[in-house]
């Protein structure tokens, strides 16, 4: 349903402000780098200036005499200590890339850590790093996919080629369908390598308690349990040896959610060796050089239609430059699975090949393969509509699936709402007026372009891919002594018995010390991507604490989870506090990534709240000596359901008369299917043909994210995601020279969207409640980014078509790329 502007304003005024905002806006937030310990030492990394080279020797002699020097480590030291290689998710099947957190034998990308030093003061770190002498013997460099395909040089000497992974999806006979089709388009498209660019760089602070044999780890991560698992696996220690905590996080966008980075492990080693607290905070340049980048995918696509503009076949060969391959390299497969979009395509042949090169590892960045899949199909849809001469909306109508799987989602309605919106007709008049002006005056006048994209989000069974946002690994690295990270396929708890979406965690009826006892025997349990944990504790003063395995880093989860508990318990928000990011308080959890936290974590909060209500009503029934079915919750009280009775008990009275200091309930909730939002995007931009500069002036989204728990948060997620996609479409691209040196190592070189690049974004909401989440909401965190690449590039090409028949199909479409295309010059990206 579509809400009016007045209704939306009334809903906004009724909804609480974000509870986290006062501390974030007044400088009272606590980030990892704000934390300090007495006598803390500082970790520094010696980074390779070569993209590919043998390490002949490492000499610390110049710094050992410095009063600032404390200790040093090399890759050979890690092997002697029995430290395992960098963790690698075994899903999907891929070759084992045996790397250590400090290079052993040779370096494979410029910026790879070669050695680590520990010094007394932060100011001395860079000076001492420069004095470490490393002797290299340069090797041939592989920078492009085409170079990797030749296999003349190998990134990994033990491999026979540079292919890390292949995958395929087929149905019907695509070749035959294409050969007999009336209309066929084929072209190459892609998105260059891009940085996640969170405001806060990576940071970690580690202390070691020798008596307890316990590492206290404070880190800026999207999952404390994920980091705990990584450290446990690579250091070969029980998870109980690592107490991992996170406070406020200045954004993650995937880069803090999955990859195994050197600094946490090295800080643990130094802390245990020296007994000192160890601190590391990346500089912005280190962030560019070390943090896993995203995208870098390219596609040769062929789309075929019959005479009635019905799609009959889709064929695509996708290639991804995964760098040296990292903890996560599943994005190409996610791209393949999302590339069919929301269309009925009877014949499909999609192939993926991932190549290793001498670049930093690839990793999930907002959408983690889904923006690429949406871009590849939606760009092809627009090209085909133009070839046939059919309206792009009408072409989509003829080919879109009838409804969303399992929930009756109506994708035709998304298009209807866009077309009926006031902005739709106004923008086409605006575009035509610019075109008329350009035709009658100087060729320097700007032209306008309009582009569309349709992004899917139907609920689907768990097939191991983790949905549109990426997967938390399901099985352990068998090359690493059977260790697991994030869950074992064989031990996905109770998966077969949880199809209804209900959890099986034991509910605690004894409230005493429940927060200490929660999950005390759960260290060996694993959770799938579809599951999350929550615990609700009500204290004798009537205040409630919500513990969640999810972990906010800008999404507003602290507010949204409190709202869910408030609605269920009928308590005001100011009596509810949300706690996250502490493996001692929350021993089992998954984390926040892949647009999953509201769907999974929110459902866990709802279920735990409902269990608590049931428990309190049962306690009240014993106190009042009435049947529990005659009682209900109302305004922080348990009252009689009978109109003839005025029996009521304050929640505090229930605990007091039951002799309890607190009462709690727990949830380990698993969804039977993942639930993501869907949307229709429209982008309007201007293009200056003299400079090749494109500027988005208006953006419209029709979004169906199910029930909106908090519209302000939803709108913020969509707006931020759209701007992220605009940046990736027009501004952001990591550039390398022919020796593999990264040229874009700061925001002076790498442009992210500023306020002037952010257009007016209009959002129209539909509300088809999810049938698998307990609150009706769907995942929305990545939706704006997933749909925006195609809409922006389609709009740019619409503008370009009014000048000359030229196209740009590689994002980001930087001004020089657009200008060169308009001048008749083309480029092949990714090869």
C-alpha angles and dihedrals in degrees: 000000000000119000123213122241090252092051091048091051091050090050091050093052091050094050120085122251116251106281092212095056101082093061093040094050097042098049094254096115116117116226126180094256089055089065121093137178128200112269092005116177126212129238119220129186126216104217126203117248088201127076092209125012144129116252107231098175144342118212122194095170095110094056101039090079093052114108086223095059119101110159145337138208136196133188090261088058090055091054091049089051090053093243112165125235122269109295116256126194107237091209119120099026110265139153118277110256102204106207132146128215087253115041116260119203096342143012120242104192138025106262096030111145111253100172139001128219133191118213136176101240132035092228091062097053099088094041093055094043089058091054095057106102117215121180113210134187107208119230131196112283130229110207105154136047090242090057090048091052092059090062090205088130123032124214088203114036092205092059123084093218142002097261112116099176143003129190138173141192121193139173129164120347110304096176093054092046092051093049093055097039124118094218127032131175126183131175143136121262136168152147120246124229112288139186125239090223102195114186091238117056122219115289137174137181119191132185126179124214106205095191093053093032086227132143115215105205123187112184144159099244140136093232127030089190091053092053091045089054093048094051092045091051099044097040092041094231131129115269090240088071090069123068103189122189136175130189124181117350125202097219132303111192090190098304091097096041110069120001122101107230128191100241103070094049094042091047089053092051093049093045092054094043096049104024088230129124108255124211131190129175118173121233115230090257091052088050090055093045100042111025114093112260126212144221114024091148128140132187137198100205133188120189123184132193137183126234091276092057093254115144111244103171145014126192126176138169109201125194128189131191102216095177111220089338119251144198091303125033102151098110096098091057091048088051090053093049094049097042096088087064116185096324134117102237114169098190121044136166114175122171130185131195123180118201130198118226137169094276133104115281120281119236143165116301119180104313095013099220099339095092088055093048092048091046094050095052099035093049089051090048091054093046091050093048089053092049093051092042094236129136108265092230092051091048090054091047091057093052109031118111114258097244146347115277115260096358110055094241111180112220092177087063091057090058092043092055092049094050092046094050118107093235093058097067093035092056093051090051088049091052093048091049091053091048091052091049091049092050094052101040141035119331087234091075116112122251129211130231135192125202134182138201135180117211123196130220110163119155114259139178118267104269095168096261096105094230127262095330103052138266134277104225116269102201142037129259101260090195087064100064094279096300117157134210121203099349145333123249089222093049105042092143116255091330095158093049098048101069091121091059093247123136130228104207114133113258114230113232093176107073096189112117089343094150089057094045097044111121094348090152098036102092091102094050121098131204129213125225087262095061138073139171135234138171128193120203122188115196126210090259089062096251119132132217120200116203116196136185089213118089124214121218102168104323098104095246092143088064098038095050091048088051092053092051090044092054094048097044096036090232129137116258093244090067094057127078125186121215125191143151103050121111092199094056095034107030096177128044146117109221141222123308137092095051087282108120101084093041097047105017093040092050090051090053091050093048093047089049092051091049089051091051091052091049094049092047090051090050090049092049090057092048093048094036092229133123112276091227089068093060132080142171121263131161096339093314139095108235137176117268090215117098089214094059130071095189113143140159128197111231089241089055091053092056094042095049090045091053095239129134091202142353127210146181133197139210133196097183127191123190118224088217137007116254122209133173123250129212150177115226132200123186125190119191143163126233127203105206093198094061103019089234116151123193126189108226102173135016128186128191129186103198133187108192095152117238112004110225090189118005095198089058092046092049091048091052093050094045093048091047093050092050089048089054092047088055091049091047100047112011119022125081132137109228128204132189122229091271094056097257114148108237097187103067102143141028088265087070102026113058120211121183117280128197090274090056092052112093132204102283117201117195124196115190131216119185118211102159117228114251095209104047118076094231100040096245126131131209111274108160097105101027097098092054095043094057101036104069092064095042093051097045091044089053091048092052091047088057093045092051089065090061107037134338093267131130140198113204101165120085133248092050095201117191093256091052091050093045091049091049092050088050091053099259120129134191137203111225125200093023 
